[in-house]
PDB file of C-alpha atoms in Angstrom:
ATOM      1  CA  UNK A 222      96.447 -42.296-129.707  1.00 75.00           C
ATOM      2  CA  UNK A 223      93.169 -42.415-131.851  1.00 92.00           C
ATOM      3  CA  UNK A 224      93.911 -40.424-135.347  1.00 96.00           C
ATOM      4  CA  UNK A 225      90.388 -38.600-136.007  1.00 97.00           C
ATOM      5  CA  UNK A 226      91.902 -36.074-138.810  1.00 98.00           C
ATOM      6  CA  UNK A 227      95.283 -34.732-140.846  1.00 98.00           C
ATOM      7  CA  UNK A 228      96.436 -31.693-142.283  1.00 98.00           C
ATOM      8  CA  UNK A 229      98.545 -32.339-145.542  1.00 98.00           C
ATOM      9  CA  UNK A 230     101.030 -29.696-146.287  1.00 97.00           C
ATOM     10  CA  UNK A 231     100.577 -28.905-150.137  1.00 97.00           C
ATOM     11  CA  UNK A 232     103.898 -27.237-151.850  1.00 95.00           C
ATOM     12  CA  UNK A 233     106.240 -30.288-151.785  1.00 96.00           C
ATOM     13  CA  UNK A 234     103.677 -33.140-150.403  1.00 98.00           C
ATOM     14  CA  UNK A 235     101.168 -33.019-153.424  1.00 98.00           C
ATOM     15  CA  UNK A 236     103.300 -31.469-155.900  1.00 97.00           C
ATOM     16  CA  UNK A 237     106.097 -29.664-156.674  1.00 94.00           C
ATOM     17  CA  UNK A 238     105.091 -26.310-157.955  1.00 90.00           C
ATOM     18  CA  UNK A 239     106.474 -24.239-161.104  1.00 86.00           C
ATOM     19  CA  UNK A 240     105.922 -21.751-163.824  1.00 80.00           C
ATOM     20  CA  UNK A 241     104.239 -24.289-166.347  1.00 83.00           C
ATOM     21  CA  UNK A 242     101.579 -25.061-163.044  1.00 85.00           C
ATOM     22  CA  UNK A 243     103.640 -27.851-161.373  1.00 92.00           C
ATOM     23  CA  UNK A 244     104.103 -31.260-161.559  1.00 95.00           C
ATOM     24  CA  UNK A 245     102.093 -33.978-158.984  1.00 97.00           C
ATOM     25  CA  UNK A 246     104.380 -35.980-156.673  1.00 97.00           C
ATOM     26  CA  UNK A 247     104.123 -40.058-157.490  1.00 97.00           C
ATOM     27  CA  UNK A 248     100.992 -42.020-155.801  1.00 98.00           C
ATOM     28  CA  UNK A 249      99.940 -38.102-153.738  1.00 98.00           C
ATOM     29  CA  UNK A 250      96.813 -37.849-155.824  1.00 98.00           C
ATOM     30  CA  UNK A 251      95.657 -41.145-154.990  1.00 98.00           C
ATOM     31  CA  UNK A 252      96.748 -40.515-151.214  1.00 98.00           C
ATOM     32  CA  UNK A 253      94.240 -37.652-150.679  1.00 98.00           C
ATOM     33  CA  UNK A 254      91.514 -39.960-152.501  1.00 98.00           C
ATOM     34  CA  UNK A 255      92.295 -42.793-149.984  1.00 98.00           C
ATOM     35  CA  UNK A 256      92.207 -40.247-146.770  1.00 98.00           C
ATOM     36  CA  UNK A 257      88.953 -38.834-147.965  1.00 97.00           C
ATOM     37  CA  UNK A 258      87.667 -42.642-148.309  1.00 97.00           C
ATOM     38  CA  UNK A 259      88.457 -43.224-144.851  1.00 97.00           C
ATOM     39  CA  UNK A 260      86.601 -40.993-143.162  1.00 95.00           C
ATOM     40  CA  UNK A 261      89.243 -38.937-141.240  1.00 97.00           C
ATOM     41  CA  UNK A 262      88.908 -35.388-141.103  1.00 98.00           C
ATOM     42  CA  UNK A 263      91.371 -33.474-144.119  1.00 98.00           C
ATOM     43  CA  UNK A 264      92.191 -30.174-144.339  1.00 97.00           C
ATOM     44  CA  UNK A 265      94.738 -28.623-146.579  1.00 98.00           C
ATOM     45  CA  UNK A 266      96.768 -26.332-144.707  1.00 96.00           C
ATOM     46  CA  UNK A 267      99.048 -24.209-146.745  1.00 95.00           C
ATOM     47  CA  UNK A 268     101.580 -20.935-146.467  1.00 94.00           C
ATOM     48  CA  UNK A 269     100.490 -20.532-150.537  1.00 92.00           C
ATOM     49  CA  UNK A 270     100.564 -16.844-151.111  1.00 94.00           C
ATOM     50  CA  UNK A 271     101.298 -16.574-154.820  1.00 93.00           C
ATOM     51  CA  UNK A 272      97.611 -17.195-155.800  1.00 93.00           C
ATOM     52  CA  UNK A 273      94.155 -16.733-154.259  1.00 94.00           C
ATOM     53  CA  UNK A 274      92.686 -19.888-153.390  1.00 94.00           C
ATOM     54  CA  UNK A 275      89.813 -20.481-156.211  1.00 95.00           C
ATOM     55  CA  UNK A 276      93.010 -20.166-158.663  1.00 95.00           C
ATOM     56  CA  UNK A 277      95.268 -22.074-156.158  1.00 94.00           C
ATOM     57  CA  UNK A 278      92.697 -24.991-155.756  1.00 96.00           C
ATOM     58  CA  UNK A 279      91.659 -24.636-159.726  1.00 96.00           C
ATOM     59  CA  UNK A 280      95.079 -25.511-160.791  1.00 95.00           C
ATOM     60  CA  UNK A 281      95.445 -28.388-158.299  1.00 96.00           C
ATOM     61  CA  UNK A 282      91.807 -30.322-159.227  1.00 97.00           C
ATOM     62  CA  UNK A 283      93.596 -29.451-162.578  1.00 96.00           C
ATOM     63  CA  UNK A 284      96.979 -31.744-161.428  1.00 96.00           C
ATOM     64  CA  UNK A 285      94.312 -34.740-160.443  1.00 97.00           C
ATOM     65  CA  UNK A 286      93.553 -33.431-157.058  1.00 98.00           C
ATOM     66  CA  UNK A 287      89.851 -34.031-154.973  1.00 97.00           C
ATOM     67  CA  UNK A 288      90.106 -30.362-153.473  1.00 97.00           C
ATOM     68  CA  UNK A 289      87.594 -27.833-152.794  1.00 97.00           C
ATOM     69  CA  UNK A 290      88.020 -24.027-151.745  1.00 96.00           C
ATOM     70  CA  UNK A 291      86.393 -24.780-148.577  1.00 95.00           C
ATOM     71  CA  UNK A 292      88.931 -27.561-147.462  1.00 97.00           C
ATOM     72  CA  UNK A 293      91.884 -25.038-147.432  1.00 96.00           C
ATOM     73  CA  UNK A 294      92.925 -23.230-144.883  1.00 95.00           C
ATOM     74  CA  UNK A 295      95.561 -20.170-146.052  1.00 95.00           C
ATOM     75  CA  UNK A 296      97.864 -17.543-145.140  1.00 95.00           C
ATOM     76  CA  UNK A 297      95.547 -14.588-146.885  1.00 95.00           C
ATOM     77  CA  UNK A 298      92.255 -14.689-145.622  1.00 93.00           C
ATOM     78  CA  UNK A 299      93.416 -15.028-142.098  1.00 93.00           C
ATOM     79  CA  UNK A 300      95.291 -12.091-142.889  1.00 96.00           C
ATOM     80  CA  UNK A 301      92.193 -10.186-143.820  1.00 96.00           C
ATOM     81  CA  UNK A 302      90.388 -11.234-140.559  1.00 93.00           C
ATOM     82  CA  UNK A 303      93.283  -9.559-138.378  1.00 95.00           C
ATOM     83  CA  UNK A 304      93.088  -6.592-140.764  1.00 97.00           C
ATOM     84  CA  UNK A 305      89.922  -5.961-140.346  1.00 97.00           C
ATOM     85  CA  UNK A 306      90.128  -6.738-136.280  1.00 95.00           C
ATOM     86  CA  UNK A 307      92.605  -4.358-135.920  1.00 96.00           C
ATOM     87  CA  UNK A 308      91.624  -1.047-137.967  1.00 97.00           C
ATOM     88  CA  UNK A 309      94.808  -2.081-140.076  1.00 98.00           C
ATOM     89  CA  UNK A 310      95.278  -0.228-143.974  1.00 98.00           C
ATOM     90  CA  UNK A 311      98.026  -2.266-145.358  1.00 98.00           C
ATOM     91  CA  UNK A 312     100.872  -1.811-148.098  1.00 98.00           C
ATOM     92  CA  UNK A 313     100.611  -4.795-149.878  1.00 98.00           C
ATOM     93  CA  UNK A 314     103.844  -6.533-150.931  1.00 98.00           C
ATOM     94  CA  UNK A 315     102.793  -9.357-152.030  1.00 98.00           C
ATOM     95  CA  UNK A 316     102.190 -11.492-155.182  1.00 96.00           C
ATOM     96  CA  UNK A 317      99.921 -10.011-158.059  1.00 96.00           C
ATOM     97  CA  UNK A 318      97.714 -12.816-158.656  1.00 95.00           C
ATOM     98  CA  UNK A 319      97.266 -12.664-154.355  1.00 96.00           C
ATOM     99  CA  UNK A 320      95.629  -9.244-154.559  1.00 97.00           C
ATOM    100  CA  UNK A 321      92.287  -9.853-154.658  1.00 96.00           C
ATOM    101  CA  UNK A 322      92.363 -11.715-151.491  1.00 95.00           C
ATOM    102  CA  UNK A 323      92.547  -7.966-150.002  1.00 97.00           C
ATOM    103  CA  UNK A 324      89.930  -6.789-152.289  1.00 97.00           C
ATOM    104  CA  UNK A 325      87.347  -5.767-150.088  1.00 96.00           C
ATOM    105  CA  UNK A 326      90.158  -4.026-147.474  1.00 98.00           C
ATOM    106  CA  UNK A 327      90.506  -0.560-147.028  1.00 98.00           C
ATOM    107  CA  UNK A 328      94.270   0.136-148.316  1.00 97.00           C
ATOM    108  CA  UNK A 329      93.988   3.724-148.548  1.00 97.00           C
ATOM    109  CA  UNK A 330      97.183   6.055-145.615  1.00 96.00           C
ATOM    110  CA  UNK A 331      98.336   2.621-144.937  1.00 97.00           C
ATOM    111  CA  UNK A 332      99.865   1.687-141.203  1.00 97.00           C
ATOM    112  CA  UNK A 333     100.718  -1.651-141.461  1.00 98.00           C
ATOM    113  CA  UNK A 334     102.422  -3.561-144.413  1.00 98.00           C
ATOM    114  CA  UNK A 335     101.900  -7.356-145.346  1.00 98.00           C
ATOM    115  CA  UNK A 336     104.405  -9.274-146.904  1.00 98.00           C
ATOM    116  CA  UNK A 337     103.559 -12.180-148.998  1.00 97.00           C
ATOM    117  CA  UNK A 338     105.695 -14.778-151.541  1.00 96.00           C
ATOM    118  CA  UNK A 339     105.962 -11.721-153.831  1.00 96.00           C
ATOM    119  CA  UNK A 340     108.555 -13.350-156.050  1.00 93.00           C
ATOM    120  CA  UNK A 341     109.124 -11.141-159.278  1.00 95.00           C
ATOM    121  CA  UNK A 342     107.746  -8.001-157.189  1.00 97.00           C
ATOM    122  CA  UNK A 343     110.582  -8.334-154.699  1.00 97.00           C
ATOM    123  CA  UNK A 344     112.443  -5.737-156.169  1.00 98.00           C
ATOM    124  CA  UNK A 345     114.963  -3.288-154.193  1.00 98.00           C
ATOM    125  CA  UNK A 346     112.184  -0.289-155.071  1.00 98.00           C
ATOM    126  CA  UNK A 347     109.307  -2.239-153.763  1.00 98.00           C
ATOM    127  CA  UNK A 348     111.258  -3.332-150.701  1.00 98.00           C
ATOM    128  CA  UNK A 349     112.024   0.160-150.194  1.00 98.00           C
ATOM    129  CA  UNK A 350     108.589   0.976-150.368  1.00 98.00           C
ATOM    130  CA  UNK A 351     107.344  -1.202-147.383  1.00 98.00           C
ATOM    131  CA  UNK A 352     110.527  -0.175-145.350  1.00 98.00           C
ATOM    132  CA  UNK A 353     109.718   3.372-145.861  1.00 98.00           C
ATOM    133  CA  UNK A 354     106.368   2.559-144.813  1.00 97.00           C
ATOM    134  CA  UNK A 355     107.467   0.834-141.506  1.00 98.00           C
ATOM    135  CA  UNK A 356     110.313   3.290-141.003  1.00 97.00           C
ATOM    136  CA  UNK A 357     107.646   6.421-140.772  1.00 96.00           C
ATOM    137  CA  UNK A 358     105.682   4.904-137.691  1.00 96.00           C
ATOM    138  CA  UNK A 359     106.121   5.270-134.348  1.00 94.00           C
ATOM    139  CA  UNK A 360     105.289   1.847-133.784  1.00 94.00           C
ATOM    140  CA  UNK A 361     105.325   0.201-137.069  1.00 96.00           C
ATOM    141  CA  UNK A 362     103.035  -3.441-138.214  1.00 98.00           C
ATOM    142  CA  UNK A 363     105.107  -6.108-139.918  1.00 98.00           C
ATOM    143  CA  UNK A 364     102.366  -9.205-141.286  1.00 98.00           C
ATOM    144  CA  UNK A 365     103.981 -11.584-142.811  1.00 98.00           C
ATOM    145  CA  UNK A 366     101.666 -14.260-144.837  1.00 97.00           C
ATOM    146  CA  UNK A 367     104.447 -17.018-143.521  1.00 95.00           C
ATOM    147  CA  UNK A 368     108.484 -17.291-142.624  1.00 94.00           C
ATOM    148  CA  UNK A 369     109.862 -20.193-144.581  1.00 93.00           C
ATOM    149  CA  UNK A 370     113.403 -19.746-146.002  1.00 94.00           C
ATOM    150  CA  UNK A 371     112.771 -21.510-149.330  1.00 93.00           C
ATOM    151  CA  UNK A 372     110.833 -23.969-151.489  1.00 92.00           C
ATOM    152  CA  UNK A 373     110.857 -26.384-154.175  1.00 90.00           C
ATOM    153  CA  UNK A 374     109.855 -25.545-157.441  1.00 91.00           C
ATOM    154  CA  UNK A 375     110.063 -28.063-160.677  1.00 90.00           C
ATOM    155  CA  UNK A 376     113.711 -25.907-161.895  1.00 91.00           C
ATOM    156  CA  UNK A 377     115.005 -26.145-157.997  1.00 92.00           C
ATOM    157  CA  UNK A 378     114.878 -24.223-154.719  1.00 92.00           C
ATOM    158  CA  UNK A 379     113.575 -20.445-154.573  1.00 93.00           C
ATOM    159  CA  UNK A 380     113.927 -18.338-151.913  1.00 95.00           C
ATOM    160  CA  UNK A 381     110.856 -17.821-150.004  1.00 95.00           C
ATOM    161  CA  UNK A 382     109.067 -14.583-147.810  1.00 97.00           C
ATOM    162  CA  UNK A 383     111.174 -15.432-144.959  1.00 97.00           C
ATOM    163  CA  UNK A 384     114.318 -14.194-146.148  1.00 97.00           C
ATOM    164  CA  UNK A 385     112.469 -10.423-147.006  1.00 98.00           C
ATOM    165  CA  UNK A 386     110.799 -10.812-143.808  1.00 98.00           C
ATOM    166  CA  UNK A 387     114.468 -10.874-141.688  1.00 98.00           C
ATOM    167  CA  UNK A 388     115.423  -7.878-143.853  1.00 98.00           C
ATOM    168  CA  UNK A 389     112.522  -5.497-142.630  1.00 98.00           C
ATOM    169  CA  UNK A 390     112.479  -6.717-139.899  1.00 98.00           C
ATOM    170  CA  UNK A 391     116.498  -5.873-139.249  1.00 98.00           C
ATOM    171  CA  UNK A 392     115.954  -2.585-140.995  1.00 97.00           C
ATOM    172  CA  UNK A 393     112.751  -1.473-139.372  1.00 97.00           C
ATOM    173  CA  UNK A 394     113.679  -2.989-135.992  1.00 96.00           C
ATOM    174  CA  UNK A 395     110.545  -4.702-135.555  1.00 97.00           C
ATOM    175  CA  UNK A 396     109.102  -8.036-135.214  1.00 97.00           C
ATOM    176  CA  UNK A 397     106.974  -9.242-137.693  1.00 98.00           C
ATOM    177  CA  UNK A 398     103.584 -10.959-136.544  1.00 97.00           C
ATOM    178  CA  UNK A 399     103.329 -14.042-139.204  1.00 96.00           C
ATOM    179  CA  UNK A 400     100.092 -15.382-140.214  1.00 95.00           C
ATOM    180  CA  UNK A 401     100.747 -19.009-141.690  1.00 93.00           C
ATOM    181  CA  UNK A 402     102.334 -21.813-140.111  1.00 95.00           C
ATOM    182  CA  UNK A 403     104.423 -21.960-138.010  1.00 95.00           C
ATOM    183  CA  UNK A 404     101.893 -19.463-135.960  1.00 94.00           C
ATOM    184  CA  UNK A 405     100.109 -21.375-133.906  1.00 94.00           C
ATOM    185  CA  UNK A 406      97.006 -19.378-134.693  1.00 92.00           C
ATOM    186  CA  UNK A 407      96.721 -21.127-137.454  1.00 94.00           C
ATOM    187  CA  UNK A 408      97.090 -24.136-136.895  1.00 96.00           C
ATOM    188  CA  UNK A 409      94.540 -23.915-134.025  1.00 95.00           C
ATOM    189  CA  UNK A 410      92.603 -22.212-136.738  1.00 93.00           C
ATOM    190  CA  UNK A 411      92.796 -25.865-139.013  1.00 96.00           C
ATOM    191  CA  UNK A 412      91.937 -27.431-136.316  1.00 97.00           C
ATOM    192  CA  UNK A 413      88.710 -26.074-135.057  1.00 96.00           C
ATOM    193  CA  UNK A 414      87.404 -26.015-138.858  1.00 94.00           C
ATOM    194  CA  UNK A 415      87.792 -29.644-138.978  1.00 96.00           C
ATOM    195  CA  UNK A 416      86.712 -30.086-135.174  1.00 97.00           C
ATOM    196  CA  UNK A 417      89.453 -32.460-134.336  1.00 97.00           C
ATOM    197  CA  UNK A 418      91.461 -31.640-130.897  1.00 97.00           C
ATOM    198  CA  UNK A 419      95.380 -31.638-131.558  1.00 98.00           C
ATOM    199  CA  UNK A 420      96.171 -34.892-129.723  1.00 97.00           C
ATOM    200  CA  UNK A 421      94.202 -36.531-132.221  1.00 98.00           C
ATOM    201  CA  UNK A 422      95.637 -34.899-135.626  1.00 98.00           C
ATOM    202  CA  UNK A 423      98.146 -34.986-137.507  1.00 98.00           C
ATOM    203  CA  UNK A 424     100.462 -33.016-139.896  1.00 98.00           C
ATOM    204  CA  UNK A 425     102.206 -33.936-142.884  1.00 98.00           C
ATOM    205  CA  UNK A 426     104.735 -32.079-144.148  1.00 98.00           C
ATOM    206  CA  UNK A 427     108.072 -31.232-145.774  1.00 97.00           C
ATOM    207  CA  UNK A 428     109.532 -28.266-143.735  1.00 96.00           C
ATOM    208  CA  UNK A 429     111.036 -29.349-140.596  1.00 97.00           C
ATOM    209  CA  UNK A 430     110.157 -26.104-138.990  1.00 96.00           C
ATOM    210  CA  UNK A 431     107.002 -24.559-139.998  1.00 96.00           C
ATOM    211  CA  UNK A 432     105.200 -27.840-140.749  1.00 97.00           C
ATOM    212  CA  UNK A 433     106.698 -30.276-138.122  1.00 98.00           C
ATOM    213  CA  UNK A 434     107.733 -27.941-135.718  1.00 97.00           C
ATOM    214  CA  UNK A 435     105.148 -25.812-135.835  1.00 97.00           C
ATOM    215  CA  UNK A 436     102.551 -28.683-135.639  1.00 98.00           C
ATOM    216  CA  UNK A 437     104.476 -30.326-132.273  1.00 98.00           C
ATOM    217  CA  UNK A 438     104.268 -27.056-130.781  1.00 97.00           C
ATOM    218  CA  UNK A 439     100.299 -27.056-130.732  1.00 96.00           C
ATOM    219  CA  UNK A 440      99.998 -30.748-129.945  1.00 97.00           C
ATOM    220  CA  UNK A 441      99.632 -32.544-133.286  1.00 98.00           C
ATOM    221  CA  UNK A 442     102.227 -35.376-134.256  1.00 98.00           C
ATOM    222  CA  UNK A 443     103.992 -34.524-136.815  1.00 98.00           C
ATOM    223  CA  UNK A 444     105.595 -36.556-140.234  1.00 98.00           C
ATOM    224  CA  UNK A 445     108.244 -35.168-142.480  1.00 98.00           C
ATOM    225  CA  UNK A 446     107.945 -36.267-145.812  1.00 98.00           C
ATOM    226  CA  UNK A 447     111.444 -36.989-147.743  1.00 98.00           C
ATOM    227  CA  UNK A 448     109.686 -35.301-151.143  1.00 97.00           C
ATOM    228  CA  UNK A 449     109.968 -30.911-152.197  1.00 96.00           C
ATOM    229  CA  UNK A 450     111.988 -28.782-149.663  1.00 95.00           C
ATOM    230  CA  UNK A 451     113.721 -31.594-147.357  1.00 96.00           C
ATOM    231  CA  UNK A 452     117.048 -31.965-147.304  1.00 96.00           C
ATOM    232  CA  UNK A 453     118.736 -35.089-146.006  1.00 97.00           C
ATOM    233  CA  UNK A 454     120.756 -32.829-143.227  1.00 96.00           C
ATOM    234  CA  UNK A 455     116.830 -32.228-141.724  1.00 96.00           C
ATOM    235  CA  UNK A 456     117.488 -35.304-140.333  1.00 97.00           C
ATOM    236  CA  UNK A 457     119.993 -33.798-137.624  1.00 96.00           C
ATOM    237  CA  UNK A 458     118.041 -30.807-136.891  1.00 96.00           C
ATOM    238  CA  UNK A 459     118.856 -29.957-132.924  1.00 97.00           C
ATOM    239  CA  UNK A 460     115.474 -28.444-132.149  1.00 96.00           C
ATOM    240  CA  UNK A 461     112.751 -30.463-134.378  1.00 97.00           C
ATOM    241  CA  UNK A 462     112.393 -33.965-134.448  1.00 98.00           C
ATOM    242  CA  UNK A 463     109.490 -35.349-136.543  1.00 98.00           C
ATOM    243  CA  UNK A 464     107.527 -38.002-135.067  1.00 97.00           C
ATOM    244  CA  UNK A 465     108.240 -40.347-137.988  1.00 97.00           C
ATOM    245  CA  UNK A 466     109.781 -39.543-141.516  1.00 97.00           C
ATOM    246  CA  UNK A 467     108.557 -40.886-144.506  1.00 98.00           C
ATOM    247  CA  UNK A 468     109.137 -40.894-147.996  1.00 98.00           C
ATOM    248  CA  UNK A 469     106.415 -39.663-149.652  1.00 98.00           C
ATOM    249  CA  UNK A 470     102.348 -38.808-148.878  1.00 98.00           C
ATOM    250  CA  UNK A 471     101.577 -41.968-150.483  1.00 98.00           C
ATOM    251  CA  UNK A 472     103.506 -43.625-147.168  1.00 98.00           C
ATOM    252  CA  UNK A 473     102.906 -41.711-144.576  1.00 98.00           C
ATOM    253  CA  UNK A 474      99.260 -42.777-146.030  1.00 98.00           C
ATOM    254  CA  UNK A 475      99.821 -46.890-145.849  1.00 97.00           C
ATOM    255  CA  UNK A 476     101.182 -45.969-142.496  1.00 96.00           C
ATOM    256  CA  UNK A 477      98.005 -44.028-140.778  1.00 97.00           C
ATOM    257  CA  UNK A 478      95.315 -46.100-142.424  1.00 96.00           C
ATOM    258  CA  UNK A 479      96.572 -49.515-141.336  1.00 95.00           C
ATOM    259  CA  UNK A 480      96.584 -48.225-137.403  1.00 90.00           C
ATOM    260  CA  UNK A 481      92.700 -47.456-137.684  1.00 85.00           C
TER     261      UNK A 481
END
């Protein structure tokens, strides 16, 4: 099938990330450089929630990165849409360099809560908070900004907002309606801004669930890449099976551009 555009997974494909800013992974720069030269259709598509995305794409032009504001598609501002959709007045749990991605939404009697990669600010009182919240509705809003388990950072794993989101969710008995991948709203969302239909993209990524999975699921092929979260037991997963698995972007790169 023709290949018209890709979405590249960021945390783990380009870099690894980390408190002193991160560190590029080997020949990834130079990968998005050579996609862009081609002429297929790029968009970053990302579950970041631990920075808006001027800061988020600031500190990866920083790492060596062509990337502009425009070519990222994010968990947050998606978020905001729905919000503002739905009446919604959240209680934001959620990093504090993410807040002023919700800057211009009414917060005040909330009746919803969204749930971000708080990190430091997931502590047992501000968990408490946003299950009190949810535990005073009759029918309480769970939006989670994404559902992975964990990620790679440049001192080793971390656990990420899915783990918070299965304990609200168990407390609160509720479901929680995640924005990010592996919804399939956003994806679809990736896609129409590049205007490329599914059969002919594809994803890139390191999380055999929200990036591969979550890519198959809406039509797109899918390519693991053995570099950040993946795990050689991936591999044997008994749901998700990538469409190829690579080692790196720089690869899965060689690979794509030789087929056109």
């Amino acid at each position: 099938r023709a290949v018209r555009g890709l979405l590249l997974d960021v945390s783990g494909v380009l870099y690894d990330s980390g408190a002193d800013g991160g560190v590029p992974i080997a020949g990834s720069a130079e990968a998005v450089r050579r996609i862009k030269a081609s002429g297929l259709k790029l968009r970053f598509c990302t579950n970041e929630t631990q920075a808006t995305r001027e800061s988020f794409v600031k500190k990866l032009r920083g790492l060596g990165f062509d990337i502009s504001v425009a070519e990222v598609t994010a968990p947050a501002p998606a978020a905001c849409t729905i919000l503002r959709e739905r009446g919604l007045r959240p209680h934001l749990l959620v990093h504090d360099d993410l807040v002023p991605e919700f800057a211009e939404i009414d917060k005040t009697n909330p009746n919803c809560v969204v749930l971000g990669d708080a990190a430091e600010n997931f502590t047992y009182a501000n968990l408490n908070e946003a299950f009190r919240v949810l535990i005073g509705m009759d029918k309480p809003v769970l939006i989670s900004l994404g559902k992975g388990r964990y990620y790679k950072e440049t001192d080793g794993l971390k656990l990420d907002v899915g783990a918070y989101m299965k304990a609200l969710e168990y407390a609160c008995d509720v479901q929680a309606e995640v924005v990010g991948k592996p919804a399939k709203r956003f994806f679809e969302s990736a896609l129409t801004e590049m205007g490329v239909p599914p059969e002919q993209a594809i994803m890139i990524g390191d999380d055999i669930v929200n990036d591969v999975g979550g890519a198959q699921r809406c039509g797109m092929r899918a390519l693991q890449v053995r570099t950040g979260k993946y795990r050689p037991s991936d591999e044997n997963h008994p749901d998700v099976k990538p469409d190829a698995y690579v080692n790196n972007l720089a690869e899965a790169v060689d690979i794509i551009l030789k087929q056109l």
